[in-house]
DNA sequence: ACGCAAAATGCAAGCGCTTGCATTTGGGCT
DNA sequence: AGCCCAAATGCAAGCGCTTGCATTTTGCGT
């Protein structure tokens, strides 16, 4: 059945156990369909040969891979780590395997990765954010691969989603900052192009300003890529604005960590000289000093629910409704009252 | 060839282009073997149908997947992130795809993941560290899947490796700390069981102590899992030792970040009251304050070279020699002179 | 003992692709 | 025009597994 020194196949096991390949297959996939005595014989043959099923062949024959793909914008910081971890744990407990790849926030790469995951037989795909070429939806529909969007809730989007309201969360946080008496505020955002989460957070920021009688056009906003150094650089620029901001709201915790770092390097005390806030509440938020006031996102819950929903979609028992989760503000030392001038 | 509303196959493309499946296949994999006119016809059929090759079928027929698997102990912190990123970039540029999974530092899980990756047709596998059940080597040999060990160099190990000398690096760092006049030092290590890197770092620490006239048995060492909170907890314990350590060396930067955090919370100034060092030089080392004195590891270089070596192994052109890389100490503010008492 | 339905197992047809080998085609020469 | 060889293409056999259907075995009731 197979040459010397090659991996053993189902056929090898079957021959050794004196049964047909069908029986071996059933023994492995649905043991109760095989009588005890036979099963034992087969299992010990499997053991003796060190047999491992060939995944490609399984996928091909069964037309299902029990594999879910996820494409996240970046693995370089921990923004998605906790949620993804929970996602994967839940998938695992349901018998699915997770394949992850990162798109570096590039729509071209994301498109490529989607094709790759589909080609690899992913039964379903998890995507981040709603914004992408509609052709992708057609492609996924044509290939019969369900997809779910996470980290961003929207009820009217082409793909079902699970997440929270980025705009409202940032609105609330901005209000909280203004409540501390800050009049001159600024924002360091992630790159908003192709990133609905970043854009919605900007909108929330501006809307809160408007609602509190500030002119949103007058508030400086710098877009920056999501790493600590860029956050630091953006802070440097922002802090020279006139009037100098007394509070800088950041699009996520990584940017905020960069801002704090730079502020400290410049001899500014946080929050006495300048308040800084983050978004996401990743571990980093508690490590920097002072610890970050930030928006807590229920990462693990989101991951678990995402797994639930996507599996339901794959198995054809999906209700079709998107799911919105709540966020809340965590106050830590990086936000203080505006200094009286 | 294929039913309505199902993904198009090679056969569909062939029919549409009026050629055989063989020609389509060659067109896609080795275009120069097909004459221009035909190629164009085929390509536009591919385009029109939105055809994507079925990966499982390709693997099955070609018996090669152009996929490399990597199993790392954890994705939860950034220890392996940079190296893995470089590894993946290099693989990508050579036409290979990377599949990553994490073992949570559990040998059982690692074993399982190895089988999974092999079953998925990985052409080669990257592992971290040398310590594992020898049966795994047999299994890999039997399945004809080459494996390379990274993050730990050893010339006499069963598997070829690329990495650095963890023992020597920690030895040097410890000497450096002692040079600063510290007499009472302690270490927070990762869990050494099943982790040769952690164990070698402990050895280096103890050897340096011995070489400097200290009794290594007298130096407190706490093993702790690799996260910030555990590092903080370990620091709490350590700092109550008698005599109180004036310098705490940590097995990696994450532990050191936890130690700094706790020290600060306890009102201890780093480095005036206590010096703290890390290992790995990940981004976190520069974010914490004070920034960490640590061992710089050439992550990106290691990743790139690992890709080189593993591809060579897969393609059968491997020299067989392991590769050792150099590390060096980065001095930042977290290490200061011992206080004169 | 015998007959029968149910349980257990076997048969064999694919799944979509690659590739060695056979066949056809196309040019360049004579 | 007629040949010949190389280039282009087609044929068809797998790759290792799952699964619908057919066949055999088992266990019971009578």
XYZ file of C-alpha atoms (C1' of nucleotides) in Angstrom:
742
model
C 0.000 0.000 0.000
C 2.798 2.372 0.753
C 6.496 2.243 0.095
C 9.120 1.541 2.644
C 10.026 4.507 4.759
C 6.933 6.471 3.902
C 4.210 7.572 6.208
C 1.623 4.851 6.835
C -1.795 5.305 5.226
C -5.286 4.200 6.032
C -4.696 1.259 3.749
C -1.677 0.145 5.731
C -3.662 0.222 8.928
C -6.527 -1.643 7.295
C -4.267 -4.375 6.024
C -2.539 -4.765 9.374
C -5.862 -4.960 11.171
C -7.398 -7.200 8.548
C -10.327 -4.933 7.766
C -11.315 -2.541 5.018
C -10.291 1.073 4.852
C -13.889 2.044 5.423
C -13.855 0.372 8.792
C -10.666 2.032 9.833
C -12.052 5.377 8.768
C -15.219 4.862 10.772
C -13.234 3.616 13.695
C -11.395 6.886 13.779
C -14.268 9.236 13.056
C -17.265 7.543 14.589
C -16.071 4.730 16.852
C -19.490 3.612 17.967
C -20.265 2.439 14.482
C -17.656 -0.271 14.898
C -17.917 -3.262 17.199
C -15.554 -3.326 20.147
C -13.338 -6.233 19.088
C -12.702 -4.755 15.665
C -12.111 -1.341 17.098
C -9.413 -2.634 19.390
C -7.686 -4.421 16.567
C -7.766 -1.303 14.437
C -6.608 0.963 17.209
C -3.625 -1.143 18.029
C -2.688 -1.224 14.365
C -2.911 2.551 14.323
C -0.740 2.656 17.385
C 1.802 0.194 16.086
C 2.181 2.001 12.804
C 2.178 5.475 14.296
C -0.482 6.384 11.818
C -1.616 9.986 11.425
C -4.403 10.752 8.993
C -3.484 12.883 6.036
C -5.312 16.094 6.466
C -5.357 17.089 2.816
C -6.940 13.801 1.901
C -9.520 14.166 4.641
C -10.484 17.629 3.559
C -10.709 16.525 0.014
C -12.901 13.553 0.696
C -15.073 15.063 3.391
C -15.305 18.590 1.992
C -14.907 20.066 5.405
C -11.816 20.825 7.358
C -12.995 21.738 10.855
C -10.726 24.709 10.401
C -11.549 28.339 10.927
C -9.392 31.116 9.535
C -8.869 34.512 11.087
C -7.209 37.511 9.535
C -6.179 40.229 11.920
C -4.543 43.518 11.007
C -1.478 42.962 13.127
C 0.187 40.549 15.481
C 2.868 43.007 16.450
C 1.055 44.387 19.384
C -1.363 42.827 21.768
C -4.551 44.545 20.622
C -6.109 41.364 19.335
C -4.204 38.852 21.403
C -6.643 38.231 24.236
C -9.720 38.132 22.070
C -8.076 35.793 19.627
C -6.887 33.571 22.402
C -10.428 33.181 23.692
C -11.684 32.669 20.152
C -9.249 29.889 19.649
C -9.950 28.250 22.988
C -13.632 28.145 22.238
C -13.031 26.793 18.757
C -10.745 24.134 20.138
C -13.298 22.999 22.650
C -15.755 22.616 19.803
C -13.383 20.546 17.708
C -12.219 23.263 15.368
C -8.721 24.450 14.638
C -7.773 28.070 14.151
C -5.482 29.380 11.441
C -4.350 32.956 11.923
C -2.690 35.347 9.551
C -2.057 39.031 9.626
C -2.682 41.579 6.920
C -0.462 44.412 8.200
C -3.493 46.695 7.788
C -3.190 46.269 4.021
C -6.428 45.516 2.097
C -4.476 43.874 -0.738
C -2.809 41.506 1.633
C -6.069 40.846 3.411
C -7.666 39.865 0.121
C -4.801 37.537 -0.636
C -4.992 35.979 2.811
C -8.684 35.393 2.426
C -8.080 33.493 -0.793
C -5.323 31.536 0.859
C -7.498 30.558 3.772
C -10.336 29.560 1.484
C -7.973 27.540 -0.657
C -6.771 25.807 2.472
C -10.282 24.727 3.109
C -11.277 27.025 5.964
C -14.894 26.295 6.821
C -15.409 29.862 8.009
C -13.481 33.085 8.352
C -13.174 35.766 11.000
C -12.437 39.269 9.795
C -11.795 42.495 11.660
C -13.858 45.546 10.776
C -16.409 46.090 8.061
C -14.498 48.052 5.516
C -13.402 46.102 2.464
C -13.872 45.600 -1.254
C -17.408 44.266 -1.864
C -15.952 41.839 -4.403
C -14.673 39.923 -1.413
C -18.194 39.284 -0.244
C -19.108 37.906 -3.648
C -16.083 35.711 -3.633
C -16.848 34.321 -0.201
C -20.470 33.767 -1.125
C -19.452 31.968 -4.302
C -17.083 29.747 -2.403
C -19.735 29.134 0.205
C -17.512 30.210 3.035
C -19.276 32.129 5.805
C -17.497 35.101 7.327
C -18.011 37.027 10.526
C -16.753 40.484 11.399
C -15.455 41.152 14.890
C -14.253 44.143 16.884
C -16.905 46.299 15.288
C -20.621 46.010 15.622
C -22.906 47.175 12.850
C -26.358 45.838 12.264
C -26.711 46.934 8.661
C -23.429 45.677 7.266
C -23.154 43.071 4.500
C -21.511 40.626 6.909
C -22.845 39.713 10.350
C -20.730 41.100 13.127
C -19.923 41.003 16.801
C -18.338 43.865 18.621
C -18.954 47.102 20.310
C -19.793 50.640 19.342
C -16.445 52.290 18.850
C -18.030 55.664 18.289
C -20.093 55.634 21.456
C -17.207 54.360 23.555
C -14.949 57.162 22.414
C -17.771 59.635 22.845
C -18.158 58.624 26.474
C -14.462 58.685 27.166
C -14.139 62.128 25.639
C -17.001 63.387 27.774
C -15.288 61.970 30.820
C -12.102 63.840 29.918
C -14.028 67.058 29.431
C -15.683 66.505 32.793
C -12.242 66.749 34.311
C -12.182 70.330 33.176
C -9.999 69.995 30.116
C -10.717 72.649 27.503
C -7.932 71.982 25.110
C -7.883 68.387 23.993
C -6.280 66.540 21.112
C -6.282 63.058 19.680
C -3.753 60.608 18.351
C -5.651 58.199 16.128
C -4.667 55.101 14.236
C -4.619 55.436 10.455
C -8.300 55.811 9.612
C -8.106 54.877 5.960
C -9.606 51.439 5.563
C -10.107 51.157 9.304
C -13.652 51.757 10.459
C -12.752 51.323 14.115
C -10.261 54.166 13.950
C -12.652 56.358 12.030
C -15.527 55.758 14.399
C -13.355 56.600 17.346
C -12.454 59.903 15.723
C -16.123 60.570 15.124
C -16.944 59.845 18.725
C -14.221 62.208 19.839
C -15.475 65.011 17.625
C -19.108 64.448 18.445
C -18.388 64.661 22.150
C -16.508 67.887 21.590
C -19.441 69.335 19.711
C -21.849 68.178 22.354
C -19.784 70.043 24.915
C -19.633 73.264 22.996
C -16.194 72.880 21.462
C -15.439 73.302 17.792
C -14.311 69.879 16.584
C -12.493 71.431 13.649
C -10.233 73.242 16.045
C -9.085 70.108 17.831
C -5.824 68.683 16.566
C -5.906 65.062 15.451
C -2.866 63.211 14.238
C -3.103 59.841 12.564
C -0.299 57.507 13.359
C 0.530 53.884 12.821
C -0.087 51.629 15.783
C 3.276 51.366 17.445
C 4.861 52.925 20.448
C 7.436 54.981 18.596
C 4.846 56.476 16.277
C 2.682 57.305 19.233
C 5.625 59.071 20.814
C 6.349 61.002 17.632
C 2.725 62.054 17.292
C 2.748 63.264 20.860
C 5.796 65.409 20.158
C 3.999 67.160 17.351
C 0.740 67.544 19.163
C 2.204 69.049 22.281
C 3.502 72.027 20.336
C -0.004 72.966 19.137
C -1.471 76.256 20.271
C -3.163 76.178 22.644
C -1.194 73.331 24.111
C -3.521 70.386 24.783
C -3.968 69.527 28.414
C -5.307 66.131 27.517
C -4.407 63.789 24.683
C -6.795 60.970 23.844
C -5.238 58.084 21.979
C -6.869 55.674 19.552
C -5.479 52.737 21.485
C -3.306 51.779 24.416
C -0.193 51.291 22.356
C -0.293 54.853 21.083
C -1.026 56.030 24.601
C 1.995 54.152 25.911
C 4.114 55.955 23.314
C 2.615 59.271 24.293
C 3.334 58.704 27.973
C 6.853 57.656 27.192
C 7.514 60.792 25.199
C 5.823 63.043 27.712
C 8.021 61.644 30.434
C 11.112 62.038 28.275
C 10.160 65.663 27.736
C 9.925 66.198 31.447
C 6.159 66.534 31.453
C 4.383 64.900 34.305
C 1.361 62.767 33.551
C -1.297 63.675 34.540
C -0.239 66.895 36.249
C 1.045 68.532 33.088
C -0.903 66.531 30.564
C -3.531 63.810 30.769
C -3.355 60.864 28.416
C -5.945 58.166 27.718
C -5.909 54.924 25.796
C -8.400 52.482 24.320
C -8.710 48.679 24.536
C -7.395 48.032 28.031
C -4.689 45.593 27.089
C -2.098 44.495 29.603
C 0.182 47.329 28.570
C -2.316 49.779 30.019
C -1.442 48.620 33.499
C 2.271 48.352 32.968
C 3.017 51.877 31.881
C 3.323 54.442 34.550
C 1.086 56.119 35.264
C -1.402 53.391 34.388
C -3.804 54.305 31.629
C -7.341 55.507 31.864
C -8.827 53.637 28.955
C -11.878 51.979 27.467
C -12.248 48.429 28.625
C -13.231 46.083 25.836
C -14.561 42.616 26.744
C -11.948 40.880 24.600
C -12.408 37.382 25.905
C -16.150 37.499 25.772
C -16.015 38.810 22.250
C -13.678 36.033 21.218
C -15.862 33.353 22.729
C -19.059 34.698 21.231
C -17.393 35.105 17.867
C -16.514 31.430 17.930
C -20.096 30.545 18.814
C -21.517 32.590 16.020
C -19.074 31.498 13.373
C -19.532 27.832 14.182
C -23.273 28.329 13.979
C -22.810 29.892 10.572
C -20.614 27.049 9.397
C -23.018 24.445 10.649
C -25.955 26.231 9.169
C -27.768 27.071 12.368
C -27.162 30.780 12.488
C -29.870 33.195 13.490
C -28.369 35.898 11.357
C -28.304 38.598 13.980
C -25.221 40.542 14.868
C -24.291 40.958 18.492
C -23.354 44.102 20.314
C -21.211 44.080 23.447
C -20.793 46.752 26.067
C -17.617 48.590 26.917
C -16.870 50.710 29.928
C -14.346 53.232 30.998
C -11.572 52.258 33.382
C -10.164 55.172 35.288
C -6.548 55.008 36.242
C -3.893 57.566 37.022
C -3.145 58.891 33.529
C -6.210 61.090 33.512
C -6.308 63.939 35.981
C -8.065 67.236 36.368
C -7.098 70.108 34.112
C -4.611 72.352 35.791
C -6.094 75.627 36.850
C -4.411 78.381 34.901
C -17.706 19.223 -14.029
C -19.025 21.014 -11.054
C -22.466 21.803 -9.806
C -24.134 25.112 -9.956
C -23.170 27.446 -7.184
C -20.050 25.539 -6.270
C -16.503 26.739 -6.467
C -15.005 26.347 -9.939
C -12.419 23.634 -10.434
C -9.502 23.119 -12.724
C -11.833 21.186 -14.973
C -14.205 24.119 -15.282
C -11.379 26.380 -16.305
C -10.097 23.810 -18.772
C -13.477 23.434 -20.393
C -13.997 27.149 -20.627
C -10.563 27.639 -22.178
C -10.917 24.610 -24.424
C -7.834 22.829 -23.191
C -7.016 19.924 -20.909
C -6.676 20.181 -17.167
C -2.994 19.403 -17.546
C -2.495 22.544 -19.563
C -4.319 24.689 -17.062
C -2.273 23.235 -14.269
C 0.970 23.934 -16.103
C -0.215 27.374 -16.994
C -0.609 28.158 -13.336
C 2.492 26.470 -12.004
C 5.001 26.800 -14.790
C 3.708 29.299 -17.340
C 6.650 29.107 -19.694
C 5.753 25.547 -20.569
C 2.635 26.859 -22.281
C 2.564 28.874 -25.464
C 1.460 32.482 -25.125
C -1.854 32.276 -26.978
C -3.025 29.334 -24.895
C -1.829 30.910 -21.713
C -3.876 34.008 -22.332
C -6.970 32.001 -23.023
C -6.497 30.019 -19.862
C -5.750 33.038 -17.755
C -8.832 34.860 -18.829
C -10.912 31.782 -18.084
C -9.359 31.681 -14.631
C -10.184 35.327 -14.226
C -13.721 35.016 -15.494
C -14.505 32.103 -13.212
C -12.735 33.530 -10.199
C -10.930 30.257 -9.890
C -8.794 29.508 -6.853
C -6.891 26.246 -6.748
C -7.928 23.837 -4.037
C -5.023 23.582 -1.697
C -5.830 20.167 -0.301
C -5.942 18.737 -3.788
C -2.656 20.356 -4.665
C -0.933 19.015 -1.595
C -2.329 15.622 -2.238
C -1.244 15.447 -5.821
C 2.088 17.189 -5.516
C 3.072 15.840 -2.111
C 4.418 19.175 -1.066
C 2.645 22.117 0.425
C 5.150 24.968 0.394
C 4.082 25.363 3.977
C 6.281 25.583 7.020
C 4.935 25.079 10.513
C 6.211 26.728 13.663
C 5.327 25.900 17.224
C 6.202 28.495 19.793
C 5.635 28.240 23.518
C 3.471 31.338 23.729
C 1.933 34.085 21.707
C 0.787 35.957 24.759
C 3.817 38.069 25.072
C 6.161 39.436 22.484
C 9.177 37.258 23.183
C 8.981 35.473 19.868
C 7.103 38.065 17.873
C 9.940 39.836 16.125
C 11.881 36.729 15.279
C 8.802 35.004 13.990
C 7.877 38.025 11.925
C 11.264 37.952 10.207
C 10.992 34.204 9.784
C 7.688 34.582 8.077
C 8.831 37.434 5.856
C 11.769 35.427 4.636
C 9.604 32.371 4.039
C 7.100 34.455 2.136
C 9.757 35.878 -0.129
C 10.836 32.338 -0.923
C 7.324 31.233 -1.768
C 6.509 29.473 1.465
C 3.639 30.052 3.850
C 3.942 29.949 7.604
C 1.531 28.237 9.957
C 1.991 29.120 13.596
C 0.627 27.522 16.689
C 1.426 27.819 20.343
C 1.968 25.088 22.884
C 1.473 27.090 26.081
C 4.813 25.651 27.267
C 3.151 22.231 27.482
C 5.063 19.282 25.965
C 1.836 17.324 25.442
C 0.317 20.103 23.480
C 3.503 20.600 21.543
C 3.472 16.952 20.533
C -0.123 17.254 19.417
C 0.603 20.394 17.441
C 3.495 18.711 15.706
C 1.225 15.916 14.563
C -1.345 18.427 13.436
C 1.173 20.371 11.403
C 2.540 17.219 9.835
C -0.955 16.058 9.020
C -1.581 19.394 7.401
C 1.307 18.713 5.118
C 3.937 21.040 6.546
C 7.121 20.560 4.549
C 9.240 21.504 7.546
C 8.824 22.529 11.163
C 10.392 25.121 13.411
C 10.604 24.278 17.090
C 11.825 26.273 20.066
C 14.429 24.749 22.312
C 15.947 21.297 22.346
C 14.122 19.621 25.166
C 11.476 17.141 24.122
C 10.482 13.492 23.993
C 12.883 11.647 21.647
C 9.904 9.795 20.191
C 9.083 13.027 18.435
C 12.317 12.853 16.519
C 11.500 9.351 15.378
C 8.073 10.414 14.335
C 9.361 13.348 12.324
C 12.015 11.193 10.727
C 9.455 8.582 9.811
C 7.194 11.179 8.297
C 10.133 12.650 6.478
C 9.544 16.104 7.832
C 12.689 18.066 8.663
C 12.717 20.152 11.826
C 14.915 22.973 13.037
C 15.335 24.268 16.562
C 15.595 27.993 17.161
C 16.267 30.298 20.113
C 18.825 27.882 21.440
C 22.107 26.855 19.890
C 23.600 23.477 20.573
C 25.938 21.693 18.240
C 25.442 18.204 19.634
C 21.675 18.068 19.732
C 19.581 15.565 17.772
C 18.069 18.374 15.712
C 20.044 21.098 13.954
C 19.608 24.472 15.577
C 20.084 28.184 15.289
C 20.314 30.457 18.255
C 22.581 31.839 20.849
C 24.271 30.671 23.991
C 21.753 31.403 26.732
C 24.164 30.347 29.422
C 26.998 32.571 28.275
C 24.712 35.557 27.778
C 23.365 35.305 31.296
C 26.860 34.701 32.594
C 28.050 37.959 31.049
C 25.060 39.918 32.248
C 25.501 38.638 35.779
C 29.171 39.617 35.703
C 28.160 43.061 34.558
C 25.751 43.373 37.468
C 28.428 42.243 39.900
C 30.790 44.789 38.381
C 28.377 47.429 39.560
C 29.232 46.440 43.076
C 26.185 44.338 43.883
C 26.916 41.668 46.443
C 23.447 40.435 47.081
C 21.721 39.342 43.899
C 18.724 37.232 43.080
C 17.002 35.871 40.017
C 13.476 35.502 38.753
C 13.535 32.733 36.169
C 10.945 31.303 33.859
C 9.791 27.775 34.678
C 12.848 25.697 33.927
C 11.150 22.350 33.616
C 11.114 21.424 29.948
C 12.667 24.732 29.032
C 16.356 24.544 28.238
C 16.638 28.307 27.667
C 15.409 29.045 31.152
C 17.636 26.403 32.687
C 20.725 27.596 30.844
C 20.095 31.139 31.968
C 19.972 29.954 35.555
C 23.221 28.081 35.042
C 24.866 31.171 33.619
C 23.694 33.178 36.587
C 25.049 30.690 39.058
C 28.307 30.153 37.223
C 28.987 33.875 37.168
C 28.312 34.053 40.864
C 30.757 31.255 41.513
C 33.345 32.876 39.270
C 33.039 36.002 41.376
C 33.446 34.314 44.684
C 29.812 34.067 45.688
C 28.076 30.925 46.792
C 25.447 30.179 44.134
C 23.448 28.066 46.572
C 22.926 31.139 48.700
C 21.367 33.178 45.914
C 17.591 33.163 45.839
C 16.000 32.061 42.587
C 12.280 31.994 42.010
C 10.718 30.322 39.028
C 7.685 32.051 37.671
C 5.504 31.824 34.608
C 6.209 34.350 31.916
C 3.739 37.094 32.579
C 3.880 40.480 34.165
C 1.773 39.665 37.189
C 3.789 36.582 38.034
C 6.959 38.605 37.697
C 5.537 41.124 40.106
C 4.538 38.419 42.571
C 7.971 36.827 42.395
C 9.562 40.182 43.065
C 7.436 40.612 46.169
C 8.714 37.368 47.565
C 12.298 37.907 46.607
C 12.587 41.335 48.090
C 11.896 40.007 51.550
C 14.883 37.649 51.424
C 17.715 38.203 53.832
C 19.953 39.829 52.905
C 17.704 41.878 50.713
C 18.916 41.655 47.108
C 20.193 44.903 45.692
C 19.842 43.548 42.179
C 17.270 41.209 40.680
C 18.074 39.553 37.367
C 15.060 38.345 35.416
C 14.833 35.504 32.952
C 13.194 37.764 30.435
C 11.919 41.279 29.877
C 8.345 40.459 30.721
C 9.287 39.250 34.173
C 11.506 42.286 34.575
C 8.632 44.587 33.662
C 6.571 42.920 36.352
C 9.394 43.311 38.834
C 9.774 47.015 38.067
C 6.070 47.519 38.365
C 5.944 45.917 41.766
C 9.081 47.680 42.966
C 7.542 51.009 42.029
C 4.269 50.094 43.702
C 6.240 49.259 46.840
C 7.849 52.645 46.770
C 11.264 51.311 45.835
C 13.168 53.362 43.344
C 14.804 51.544 40.447
C 17.773 51.535 40.273
C 18.575 53.521 43.414
C 16.991 51.039 45.782
C 17.136 47.978 43.615
C 18.527 47.220 40.167
C 16.533 45.053 37.781
C 17.609 43.460 34.503
C 15.777 41.667 31.730
C 16.585 39.370 28.860
C 15.561 39.445 25.165
C 15.362 43.183 24.522
C 11.801 43.262 23.261
C 9.984 46.524 22.775
C 8.663 46.386 26.315
C 12.213 46.859 27.585
C 12.198 50.425 26.327
C 8.667 51.234 27.380
C 8.926 50.519 31.047
C 10.449 53.116 33.199
C 13.207 53.006 33.925
C 14.141 51.296 30.669
C 15.650 47.868 31.098
C 19.236 46.838 31.012
C 18.915 43.578 29.155
C 20.488 41.083 26.783
C 19.924 42.015 23.197
C 19.028 39.034 21.057
C 19.231 39.387 17.264
C 15.637 38.316 16.775
C 15.225 39.337 13.173
C 18.493 37.881 12.066
C 17.676 34.650 13.815
C 14.301 34.506 12.121
C 15.745 35.101 8.700
C 18.520 32.585 9.086
C 16.110 30.029 10.470
C 14.040 30.378 7.310
C 17.137 29.917 5.177
C 18.201 26.828 7.008
C 14.790 25.220 7.139
C 14.148 25.771 3.452
C 17.525 24.269 2.700
C 16.547 21.259 4.780
C 13.230 20.926 3.001
C 14.797 21.220 -0.395
C 17.524 18.798 0.502
C 20.474 21.156 0.248
C 21.330 21.492 3.891
C 24.892 21.504 5.103
C 23.831 20.063 8.418
C 25.623 22.564 10.619
C 23.902 24.502 13.347
C 24.437 28.217 13.546
C 25.345 30.277 16.566
C 24.492 33.959 16.842
C 25.954 36.575 19.129
C 24.106 38.512 21.797
C 25.221 41.602 23.638
C 24.266 43.525 26.707
C 22.282 46.736 26.384
C 22.740 49.045 29.310
C 19.821 51.217 30.230
C 18.686 52.885 33.390
C 17.331 49.916 35.345
C 20.797 48.813 36.381
C 22.725 51.108 38.659
C 25.588 50.852 41.126
C 25.032 49.132 44.420
C 24.207 51.591 47.143
C 27.080 52.093 49.518
C 26.009 50.897 52.928
C -32.827 -25.057 14.008
C -34.597 -21.390 10.947
C -35.768 -16.849 9.354
C -35.301 -12.015 9.718
C -34.251 -7.451 10.880
C -30.608 -4.853 12.532
C -25.863 -4.201 13.063
C -21.321 -4.485 11.165
C -18.438 -4.385 7.448
C -16.893 -4.141 2.664
C -16.955 -2.094 -2.112
C -15.803 1.372 -4.976
C -16.663 5.902 -6.638
C -15.194 10.024 -6.245
C -12.826 14.704 -4.097
C -9.452 18.364 -7.470
C -5.068 18.374 -8.699
C -0.136 17.025 -10.666
C 2.797 14.695 -13.706
C 5.109 10.835 -16.500
C 4.395 9.423 -20.819
C 2.097 9.441 -25.329
C 0.460 12.100 -28.940
C -0.088 16.012 -31.755
C 1.494 20.327 -33.669
C 4.539 23.578 -35.728
C 8.706 25.095 -37.897
C 12.908 24.855 -40.247
C 15.467 22.311 -43.637
C 16.240 20.046 -47.673
C 6.163 19.416 -50.681
C 8.171 16.195 -47.364
C 10.816 15.109 -43.103
C 12.223 15.368 -38.623
C 12.734 17.091 -34.031
C 11.445 19.879 -30.492
C 7.805 22.146 -28.396
C 3.055 22.027 -26.902
C -0.661 19.608 -25.348
C -3.527 15.736 -23.935
C -4.315 11.302 -21.390
C -5.014 9.063 -17.384
C -3.154 7.212 -13.215
C -2.817 8.111 -8.912
C -2.509 11.009 -4.071
C -5.246 9.097 0.918
C -9.499 9.542 2.573
C -14.950 9.491 3.205
C -19.362 7.689 2.392
C -23.686 5.859 -0.073
C -25.015 1.556 -1.006
C -24.496 -3.503 -1.109
C -23.325 -7.415 1.336
C -22.368 -10.236 5.201
C -22.752 -11.260 10.070
C -25.058 -11.272 14.432
C -28.561 -11.901 17.678
C -33.317 -13.082 18.586
C -37.767 -14.848 18.513
C -40.238 -18.856 17.660
